[in-house]
Amino acid sequence: MTEIITPGSLTLAQLRRLRHDDAPLSLDPAADAVVGRSAAAVQAVLAGGQAVYGVNTGFGKLATTRIPPDKLRELQTSLVLSHSVGVGPALAAGTVRLVAALKIASLGRGHSGVRPSVIRALAEMINRGVVPVIPAKGSVGASGDLAPLAHLSAALIGHGEAFVGGERMPAAAALRRVGLDPVALEAKEGLALLNGTQVSTALALEGLFAAEAAFAGAVVAGALSVDAAKGSDTPFDERIHAARGQRGQRDVAAVYRALMAGSQIRSSHLDCGRVQDPYCLRCMPQVMGACLDAMRYAAGIFEREANGVSDNPLVFPEQGEILSGGNFHAEPIAIAADTLALAIAEIGALAERRVAMLVDPSTNGGLPAFLVREPGLNSGFMIAHVTAAALASENKSLAHPASVDSLPTSANQEDHVSMATFAARRLGEMARNTATIVGIELMAAADGIGFHAPLETSAALRAALRALRAQVAPVERDRFLAPDLEAARELVEAGTFRRDMTAGLLPSATD
């Protein structure tokens, strides 16, 4: 099925599909009229001889330089080529597809002054399997994602490089291979293509989707850890969380209650002498609820940005005006991505503390040291916990906010920038670290529960155990564990627990 992009109406669920599916992209035909009026307004302003930034002037510090009419096409091509200065590894094909979809949605709002044929050409390039090579580094997030979007635009006009069927080649050759001609840009079109926050937003959305999977896995792993350590379910009582009133906290506590309901292990120690559990168990609703609130906030920002117009200047065809502003400044994405980074780090930090609790016989409710029979002869989860600690510490450094940094560019014309692109790009690495920690906890908690046999955990958690055991066997004696850690991480990243057990919590779960 074709993925119809209706400008201003993208949902998080559709954005997830746009990132992960390969359905052809198409701009909603209803947008053609307003897009056409916008392009006509640009031509009308040019015919009137008015100086308009980026249309018939230079760019940045050179905005006062007037460009003669016979050089306007050359101006747009020169802009794309001069801004194609990205460095680093190429963005993944799915990322590029999402960037292109976001650019199509933004241009389709009818405030960018491009012709409908340009938008259709961008969609067709992606649909025929041409993936522009977009280096990951080189954007400061204002004026938009200039360098990476220039690489996207360069491929459209037959410059730079692209992948076709996994083969990297010159973009002109890529277009020829799939039967497409390079686009000849008219006035303002190059600027509209490379000005905007689509790369930062795409990377931020990817980070959100990965964070959701890690969050869901951590909720399930935490519930398993409560049973493994013979913890109490009293801290999840609705009355406690209603008294505080924090939405995320209440929502998460309800999921924990549902996951643990009916556990034989819990019933076996209702009258034990333990008064309170460690914070890593007892405070899971408070910590994970705060993380959920942060994720929901970030999701709202990202969804609005995906539906917005973030290039400059903007065309208002009804009034026949072209206005220069600053919607390209990606500060909303930068601050939201920084907030999401804190949540990702905390999800992993709390999971690491639960792993530490489970391997320690002084805190784990009577389980053997490092969750293995014959400790001493076997080290069990001793060094797996070290890996979890290393990744949790790494995330602390990566969580340092990017948005508080700014370096002026363009001879101080662009004197405050957002650093949104890095703020968003580092989320993927952080989410993978957290997913790995959560995978380690799943393994540890599952083995801990195994020591309580024949008592069983709840039905919901038994389903989680079956999913894990299909990939990872219990650690009954020391073995080469690295592949098991990878398998557990992949289970988390695949969204197993997001789909089946915690979907109602998460921002992108439903349309």
XYZ file of N, CA and C in Angstrom, residues 9-223:
645
model
N -0.922 16.305 9.184
C -1.743 15.263 9.801
C -0.963 13.984 10.113
N 0.350 14.041 10.101
C 1.137 12.849 10.415
C 0.981 12.487 11.889
N 0.823 11.200 12.166
C 0.774 10.717 13.537
C 2.082 10.001 13.865
N 2.327 9.799 15.148
C 3.521 9.071 15.546
C 3.510 7.652 14.993
N 2.347 7.023 14.988
C 2.264 5.663 14.455
C 2.603 5.640 12.968
N 2.130 6.639 12.208
C 2.479 6.686 10.788
C 3.957 6.986 10.613
N 4.509 7.845 11.433
C 5.933 8.156 11.348
C 6.778 6.925 11.645
N 6.322 6.099 12.561
C 7.017 4.835 12.814
C 6.992 3.950 11.562
N 5.841 3.880 10.908
C 5.749 3.085 9.673
C 6.661 3.650 8.593
N 6.673 4.975 8.471
C 7.500 5.600 7.444
C 8.973 5.268 7.649
N 9.368 5.105 8.905
C 10.767 4.765 9.197
C 11.063 3.293 8.903
N 10.135 2.419 9.199
C 10.451 0.992 9.183
C 9.874 0.229 7.996
N 8.880 0.758 7.308
C 8.271 0.059 6.183
C 8.818 0.603 4.860
N 8.534 -0.101 3.775
C 9.036 0.293 2.457
C 7.917 0.659 1.489
N 6.736 0.960 2.003
C 5.633 1.317 1.120
C 5.965 2.594 0.352
N 5.527 2.705 -0.903
C 5.793 3.923 -1.674
C 5.223 5.161 -0.987
N 5.930 6.278 -1.149
C 5.511 7.548 -0.572
C 4.755 8.359 -1.614
N 3.728 9.060 -1.163
C 2.983 9.925 -2.069
C 2.399 11.093 -1.295
N 2.598 12.288 -1.818
C 1.956 13.464 -1.227
C 0.463 13.420 -1.513
N -0.330 13.709 -0.522
C -1.777 13.777 -0.688
C -2.102 14.738 -1.846
N -2.814 14.272 -2.877
C -3.122 15.150 -4.023
C -3.843 16.429 -3.634
N -4.529 16.410 -2.489
C -5.241 17.619 -2.062
C -4.288 18.766 -1.777
N -2.992 18.470 -1.594
C -2.024 19.530 -1.296
C -1.526 20.237 -2.545
N -1.771 19.669 -3.723
C -1.196 20.237 -4.945
C -1.609 21.687 -5.168
N -2.850 22.010 -4.863
C -3.341 23.359 -5.166
C -2.603 24.414 -4.356
N -2.487 24.196 -3.048
C -1.823 25.198 -2.224
C -0.336 25.258 -2.526
N 0.264 24.113 -2.861
C 1.675 24.115 -3.249
C 1.861 24.922 -4.536
N 0.967 24.714 -5.491
C 1.053 25.468 -6.734
C 0.890 26.965 -6.522
N -0.033 27.353 -5.659
C -0.216 28.787 -5.382
C 1.031 29.378 -4.730
N 1.675 28.602 -3.891
C 2.882 29.082 -3.231
C 3.994 29.327 -4.248
N 4.183 28.383 -5.177
C 5.201 28.564 -6.206
C 4.877 29.764 -7.093
N 3.606 29.947 -7.413
C 3.207 31.088 -8.233
C 3.460 32.400 -7.508
N 3.272 32.411 -6.193
C 3.517 33.632 -5.417
C 4.980 34.030 -5.486
N 5.881 33.063 -5.487
C 7.309 33.372 -5.617
C 7.578 34.040 -6.958
N 7.023 33.489 -8.007
C 7.244 34.078 -9.326
C 6.653 35.481 -9.428
N 5.499 35.693 -8.770
C 4.882 37.022 -8.799
C 5.742 38.043 -8.074
N 6.324 37.666 -6.956
C 7.194 38.576 -6.226
C 8.437 38.905 -7.046
N 8.996 37.896 -7.696
C 10.161 38.135 -8.547
C 9.819 39.089 -9.690
N 8.656 38.887 -10.276
C 8.245 39.754 -11.384
C 8.089 41.194 -10.941
N 7.756 41.389 -9.670
C 7.617 42.739 -9.148
C 8.929 43.397 -8.767
N 10.019 42.669 -8.873
C 11.337 43.257 -8.609
C 11.707 43.367 -7.145
N 10.955 42.765 -6.247
C 11.232 42.862 -4.815
C 12.415 41.977 -4.435
N 13.263 42.468 -3.548
C 14.370 41.665 -3.033
C 13.853 40.764 -1.919
N 14.065 39.445 -2.075
C 13.602 38.480 -1.092
C 14.749 37.550 -0.740
N 14.999 37.405 0.557
C 16.121 36.592 1.017
C 16.071 35.181 0.440
N 17.197 34.753 -0.117
C 17.322 33.390 -0.610
C 16.639 33.141 -1.932
N 15.843 34.086 -2.391
C 15.166 33.947 -3.674
C 15.968 34.674 -4.752
N 16.287 35.934 -4.463
C 17.149 36.673 -5.381
C 18.245 37.431 -4.637
N 18.630 36.877 -3.470
C 19.774 37.419 -2.725
C 20.702 36.265 -2.359
N 21.872 36.617 -1.844
C 22.763 35.613 -1.291
C 22.222 35.080 0.030
N 23.039 34.278 0.692
C 22.580 33.564 1.885
C 23.436 33.927 3.095
N 22.815 33.819 4.287
C 23.544 34.079 5.517
C 24.093 35.486 5.543
N 25.391 35.626 5.774
C 26.041 36.934 5.837
C 25.999 37.649 4.496
N 25.744 36.907 3.412
C 25.717 37.481 2.062
C 24.300 37.843 1.618
N 23.390 37.974 2.598
C 21.987 38.217 2.266
C 21.748 39.568 1.609
N 22.695 40.495 1.753
C 22.505 41.821 1.149
C 22.936 41.862 -0.316
N 23.512 40.779 -0.798
C 23.962 40.724 -2.191
C 22.798 40.360 -3.099
N 22.468 41.236 -4.037
C 21.346 40.997 -4.966
C 21.823 40.149 -6.145
N 21.049 39.149 -6.508
C 21.390 38.242 -7.593
C 20.547 38.602 -8.815
N 21.178 38.774 -9.994
C 20.406 39.146 -11.188
C 19.493 38.012 -11.636
N 18.393 38.339 -12.334
C 17.391 37.326 -12.718
C 17.971 36.162 -13.517
N 18.966 36.427 -14.372
C 19.487 35.342 -15.197
C 20.400 34.388 -14.422
N 20.624 34.657 -13.136
C 21.486 33.811 -12.311
C 20.703 33.064 -11.219
N 19.381 33.192 -11.221
C 18.611 32.646 -10.103
C 18.640 31.118 -10.066
N 18.584 30.472 -11.233
C 18.679 29.012 -11.233
C 20.053 28.557 -10.755
N 21.077 29.236 -11.266
C 22.435 28.906 -10.845
C 22.602 29.111 -9.348
N 21.944 30.147 -8.806
C 22.011 30.420 -7.366
C 21.533 29.222 -6.559
N 20.420 28.628 -6.967
C 19.863 27.514 -6.205
C 20.767 26.280 -6.277
N 21.313 26.000 -7.457
C 22.230 24.869 -7.592
C 23.499 25.111 -6.791
N 24.034 26.319 -6.881
C 25.256 26.647 -6.129
C 25.021 26.501 -4.626
N 23.853 26.895 -4.180
C 23.525 26.778 -2.761
C 23.593 25.314 -2.318
N 22.962 24.429 -3.075
C 22.958 23.017 -2.704
C 24.374 22.461 -2.682
N 25.164 22.771 -3.702
C 26.513 22.204 -3.791
C 27.423 22.756 -2.697
N 27.333 24.050 -2.423
C 28.218 24.655 -1.426
C 27.899 24.192 -0.015
N 26.663 23.769 0.208
C 26.254 23.339 1.540
C 26.416 21.827 1.743
N 26.831 21.112 0.710
C 27.007 19.657 0.823
C 28.382 19.350 1.410
N 28.503 19.592 2.709
C 29.804 19.478 3.378
C 29.725 18.575 4.609
N 28.783 17.643 4.620
C 28.658 16.735 5.741
C 29.817 15.756 5.807
N 30.065 15.251 7.002
C 31.140 14.286 7.227
C 30.604 13.136 8.079
N 31.396 12.076 8.167
C 31.013 10.956 9.012
C 30.273 9.884 8.255
N 29.844 8.856 8.981
C 29.142 7.733 8.336
C 27.813 8.165 7.747
N 27.380 7.454 6.711
C 26.094 7.758 6.072
C 24.935 7.339 6.973
N 23.892 8.150 6.973
C 22.682 7.778 7.697
C 22.082 6.517 7.081
N 21.416 5.722 7.929
C 20.795 4.486 7.475
C 19.697 4.778 6.462
N 19.430 3.787 5.612
C 18.427 3.969 4.567
C 17.069 4.326 5.151
N 16.670 3.681 6.252
C 15.385 4.006 6.868
C 15.338 5.426 7.398
N 16.465 5.907 7.897
C 16.542 7.290 8.367
C 16.362 8.250 7.209
N 17.053 7.984 6.102
C 16.941 8.845 4.919
C 15.507 8.858 4.404
N 14.869 7.704 4.409
C 13.467 7.627 3.974
C 12.582 8.498 4.854
N 12.805 8.460 6.173
C 12.003 9.276 7.076
C 12.297 10.753 6.870
N 13.565 11.102 6.666
C 13.912 12.497 6.376
C 13.169 12.982 5.137
N 13.191 12.169 4.092
C 12.508 12.554 2.852
C 11.007 12.704 3.072
N 10.421 11.797 3.827
C 8.982 11.884 4.099
C 8.641 13.156 4.857
N 9.482 13.507 5.833
C 9.252 14.738 6.592
C 9.405 15.966 5.697
N 10.371 15.938 4.800
C 10.545 17.065 3.879
C 9.349 17.178 2.946
N 8.847 16.059 2.455
C 7.653 16.070 1.611
C 6.473 16.684 2.370
N 6.306 16.274 3.635
C 5.200 16.791 4.440
C 5.322 18.288 4.652
N 6.545 18.756 4.906
C 6.748 20.189 5.148
C 6.512 21.008 3.880
N 7.117 20.583 2.772
C 6.921 21.305 1.516
C 5.458 21.295 1.097
N 4.755 20.209 1.445
C 3.357 20.076 1.065
C 2.415 21.005 1.798
N 2.908 21.670 2.837
C 2.063 22.643 3.531
C 1.810 23.898 2.690
N 2.625 24.123 1.670
C 2.383 25.248 0.770
C 2.940 26.570 1.240
N 3.975 26.536 2.062
C 4.623 27.781 2.502
C 6.073 27.875 2.048
N 6.493 26.975 1.157
C 7.908 26.907 0.803
C 8.217 27.377 -0.606
N 7.221 27.530 -1.442
C 7.433 28.117 -2.762
C 7.994 27.161 -3.805
N 7.900 25.864 -3.569
C 8.391 24.901 -4.556
C 7.240 24.418 -5.425
N 7.570 23.950 -6.595
C 6.551 23.401 -7.489
C 6.127 22.000 -7.026
N 4.891 21.616 -7.285
C 4.473 20.248 -6.948
C 5.357 19.189 -7.585
N 5.896 19.468 -8.764
C 6.735 18.488 -9.465
C 8.010 18.186 -8.693
N 8.522 19.138 -7.932
C 9.731 18.901 -7.141
C 9.430 17.912 -6.008
N 8.281 18.097 -5.371
C 7.901 17.185 -4.283
C 7.685 15.784 -4.836
N 7.019 15.692 -5.981
C 6.796 14.374 -6.580
C 8.118 13.718 -6.967
N 9.073 14.508 -7.445
C 10.377 13.961 -7.831
C 11.116 13.412 -6.615
N 11.024 14.100 -5.483
C 11.669 13.613 -4.264
C 11.051 12.292 -3.834
N 9.727 12.213 -3.861
C 9.062 10.966 -3.485
C 9.431 9.839 -4.452
N 9.479 10.137 -5.745
C 9.765 9.095 -6.732
C 11.199 8.597 -6.614
N 12.115 9.485 -6.283
C 13.502 9.057 -6.081
C 13.586 8.013 -4.965
N 12.899 8.279 -3.860
C 12.896 7.329 -2.745
C 12.164 6.052 -3.140
N 11.036 6.193 -3.827
C 10.232 5.029 -4.190
C 10.976 4.071 -5.126
N 11.855 4.604 -5.946
C 12.593 3.744 -6.877
C 13.890 3.201 -6.278
N 14.077 3.437 -4.987
C 15.200 2.807 -4.307
C 16.495 3.570 -4.320
N 16.453 4.841 -4.688
C 17.648 5.683 -4.621
C 17.740 6.269 -3.213
N 18.804 5.950 -2.508
C 18.992 6.412 -1.135
C 20.171 7.383 -1.119
N 19.937 8.677 -1.067
C 21.057 9.614 -1.039
C 22.009 9.338 0.122
N 23.292 9.481 -0.132
C 24.288 9.366 0.929
C 24.276 10.664 1.723
N 23.799 10.578 2.966
C 23.736 11.761 3.839
C 24.691 11.527 5.004
N 25.843 12.192 5.036
C 26.743 12.049 6.185
C 26.062 12.502 7.468
N 26.353 11.799 8.552
C 25.614 12.008 9.800
C 26.011 13.291 10.517
N 27.205 13.814 10.251
C 27.715 14.938 11.034
C 27.883 16.176 10.176
N 27.755 17.334 10.827
C 27.987 18.587 10.131
C 26.875 19.605 10.274
N 25.862 19.295 11.082
C 24.770 20.249 11.287
C 24.781 20.755 12.722
N 24.545 22.062 12.888
C 24.410 22.649 14.228
C 22.952 22.931 14.568
N 22.030 22.532 13.689
C 20.614 22.675 14.001
C 20.074 24.083 13.849
N 20.716 24.912 13.057
C 20.250 26.245 12.682
C 21.319 26.797 11.728
N 20.976 27.244 10.540
C 19.638 27.372 9.969
C 19.111 26.022 9.501
N 18.494 25.334 10.367
C 18.051 24.006 10.041
C 19.223 23.047 9.892
N 18.954 21.914 9.254
C 19.976 20.884 9.026
C 20.569 21.078 7.636
N 21.311 22.164 7.488
C 21.742 22.589 6.157
C 22.573 21.539 5.435
N 23.668 21.086 6.068
C 24.566 20.165 5.370
C 23.888 18.835 5.037
N 23.270 18.145 6.004
C 22.658 16.862 5.625
C 21.530 17.001 4.611
N 20.718 18.043 4.731
C 19.645 18.219 3.753
C 20.201 18.623 2.389
N 21.350 19.279 2.368
C 21.980 19.589 1.082
C 22.389 18.304 0.370
N 22.872 17.307 1.110
C 23.224 16.029 0.489
C 21.987 15.331 -0.069
N 20.864 15.416 0.649
C 19.611 14.875 0.117
C 19.234 15.581 -1.176
N 19.321 16.914 -1.150
C 18.935 17.728 -2.310
C 19.896 17.528 -3.473
N 21.186 17.351 -3.159
C 22.178 17.167 -4.218
C 21.871 15.932 -5.052
N 21.489 14.856 -4.379
C 21.157 13.642 -5.130
C 19.980 13.881 -6.067
N 19.030 14.665 -5.631
C 17.845 14.953 -6.442
C 18.217 15.681 -7.726
N 19.266 16.507 -7.685
C 19.678 17.263 -8.873
C 20.872 16.605 -9.577
N 21.202 15.371 -9.152
C 22.219 14.614 -9.863
C 23.632 14.823 -9.402
N 23.827 15.312 -8.193
C 25.163 15.509 -7.640
C 25.315 14.666 -6.372
N 26.546 14.538 -5.914
C 26.801 13.762 -4.713
C 26.739 12.274 -4.991
N 26.370 11.507 -3.962
C 26.340 10.053 -4.066
C 25.021 9.502 -3.564
N 24.757 8.266 -3.953
C 23.537 7.593 -3.503
C 23.768 6.086 -3.543
N 22.940 5.386 -2.793
C 22.906 3.918 -2.835
C 21.731 3.479 -3.694
N 21.951 2.434 -4.479
C 20.872 1.726 -5.176
C 21.120 0.236 -4.974
N 20.175 -0.431 -4.348
C 20.360 -1.845 -4.073
C 21.588 -2.137 -3.238
N 21.926 -1.215 -2.353
C 23.084 -1.401 -1.492
C 24.400 -0.990 -2.115
N 24.420 -0.646 -3.396
C 25.649 -0.237 -4.074
C 25.780 1.284 -4.044
N 26.938 1.758 -3.628
C 27.190 3.200 -3.566
C 27.766 3.673 -4.887
N 27.223 4.769 -5.389
C 27.635 5.256 -6.708
C 27.341 6.750 -6.803
N 27.853 7.425 -7.858
C 27.472 8.824 -8.071
C 25.959 8.968 -8.230
N 25.415 10.027 -7.686
C 23.961 10.200 -7.714
C 23.417 10.253 -9.136
N 24.174 10.862 -10.049
C 23.706 10.924 -11.436
C 23.545 9.521 -12.013
N 24.492 8.639 -11.698
C 24.394 7.252 -12.167
C 23.230 6.529 -11.495
N 23.001 6.823 -10.229
C 21.887 6.201 -9.510
C 20.556 6.583 -10.145
N 20.403 7.861 -10.471
C 19.162 8.302 -11.101
C 18.984 7.642 -12.463
N 20.075 7.566 -13.242
C 19.979 6.919 -14.556
C 19.582 5.456 -14.406
N 20.140 4.779 -13.430
C 19.863 3.353 -13.265
C 18.380 3.081 -13.042
N 17.689 4.004 -12.354
C 16.271 3.775 -12.063
C 15.363 4.555 -13.006
N 15.960 5.170 -14.046
C 15.149 5.831 -15.061
C 14.632 7.196 -14.689
N 15.371 7.928 -13.863
C 14.952 9.276 -13.457
C 15.930 10.320 -13.990
N 15.408 11.507 -14.238
C 16.240 12.635 -14.645
C 16.495 13.540 -13.445
N 17.666 14.198 -13.401
C 17.901 15.183 -12.334
C 16.890 16.323 -12.423
N 16.558 16.871 -11.266
C 15.625 17.995 -11.200
C 16.380 19.290 -11.451
N 15.810 20.178 -12.278
C 16.351 21.522 -12.471
C 15.598 22.466 -11.536
N 16.297 23.056 -10.598
C 15.660 23.870 -9.567
C 15.349 25.273 -10.068
N 14.191 25.766 -9.658
C 13.802 27.152 -9.920
C 14.065 27.995 -8.671
N 13.724 29.258 -8.755
C 13.980 30.202 -7.661
C 13.395 29.684 -6.344
N 14.149 29.768 -5.302
C 13.833 29.409 -3.924
C 13.810 27.912 -3.641
N 13.770 27.067 -4.666
C 13.565 25.648 -4.430
C 14.746 24.978 -3.738
N 15.958 25.353 -4.086
C 17.112 24.787 -3.395
C 17.112 25.149 -1.933
N 16.818 26.397 -1.633
C 16.771 26.858 -0.250
C 15.684 26.133 0.534
N 14.524 25.939 -0.084
C 13.434 25.243 0.605
C 13.794 23.787 0.891
N 14.544 23.166 -0.012
C 14.906 21.769 0.180
C 15.907 21.571 1.305
N 16.882 22.468 1.415
C 17.948 22.215 2.392
C 17.786 22.986 3.698
N 16.766 23.822 3.784
C 16.516 24.557 5.019
C 15.365 23.877 5.752
N 15.566 23.532 7.006
C 14.519 22.859 7.775
C 15.132 21.919 8.794
N 14.287 21.375 9.644
C 14.751 20.549 10.765
C 14.475 19.068 10.556
N 14.333 18.639 9.308
C 13.868 17.275 9.055
C 14.867 16.196 9.506
N 16.155 16.462 9.422
C 17.126 15.458 9.851
C 17.118 15.341 11.370
N 17.167 16.469 12.057
C 17.083 16.431 13.520
C 15.806 15.740 13.980
N 14.704 16.046 13.324
C 13.418 15.468 13.725
C 13.373 13.977 13.450
N 13.895 13.551 12.309
C 13.917 12.126 12.003
C 14.763 11.356 13.014
N 15.931 11.885 13.324
C 16.797 11.228 14.304
C 16.148 11.212 15.687
N 15.471 12.294 16.031
C 14.788 12.348 17.324
C 13.658 11.329 17.384
N 12.907 11.192 16.299
C 11.831 10.201 16.261
C 12.392 8.787 16.380
N 13.492 8.518 15.697
C 14.128 7.208 15.847
C 14.520 6.955 17.297
N 15.076 7.985 17.935
C 15.433 7.851 19.343
C 14.226 7.583 20.219
N 13.118 8.254 19.918
C 11.883 8.021 20.675
C 11.407 6.590 20.516
N 11.375 6.089 19.287
C 10.889 4.725 19.060
C 11.782 3.705 19.764
N 13.091 3.928 19.720
C 14.012 3.025 20.417
C 13.852 3.133 21.926
N 13.612 4.343 22.412
C 13.403 4.532 23.855
C 12.140 3.832 24.318
N 11.093 3.873 23.498
C 9.858 3.182 23.856
C 10.092 1.680 24.031
N 10.858 1.090 23.112
C 11.137 -0.344 23.221
C 11.935 -0.646 24.482
N 12.942 0.183 24.775
C 13.750 -0.031 25.981
C 12.909 0.164 27.239
N 12.056 1.173 27.226
C 11.175 1.432 28.373
C 10.263 0.237 28.631
N 9.632 -0.269 27.580
C 8.711 -1.400 27.740
C 9.445 -2.618 28.274
N 10.618 -2.889 27.726
C 11.401 -4.008 28.219
C 11.788 -3.842 29.670
N 12.114 -2.596 30.056
C 12.520 -2.334 31.439
C 11.359 -2.509 32.408
N 10.155 -2.136 32.009
C 8.992 -2.343 32.874
C 8.785 -3.837 33.130
N 8.854 -4.638 32.073
C 8.673 -6.080 32.225
C 9.813 -6.686 33.032
N 11.049 -6.276 32.723
C 12.201 -6.797 33.464
C 12.113 -6.433 34.938
N 11.667 -5.214 35.226
C 11.524 -4.801 36.618
C 10.503 -5.628 37.369
N 9.385 -5.936 36.719
C 8.370 -6.783 37.353
C 8.919 -8.181 37.617
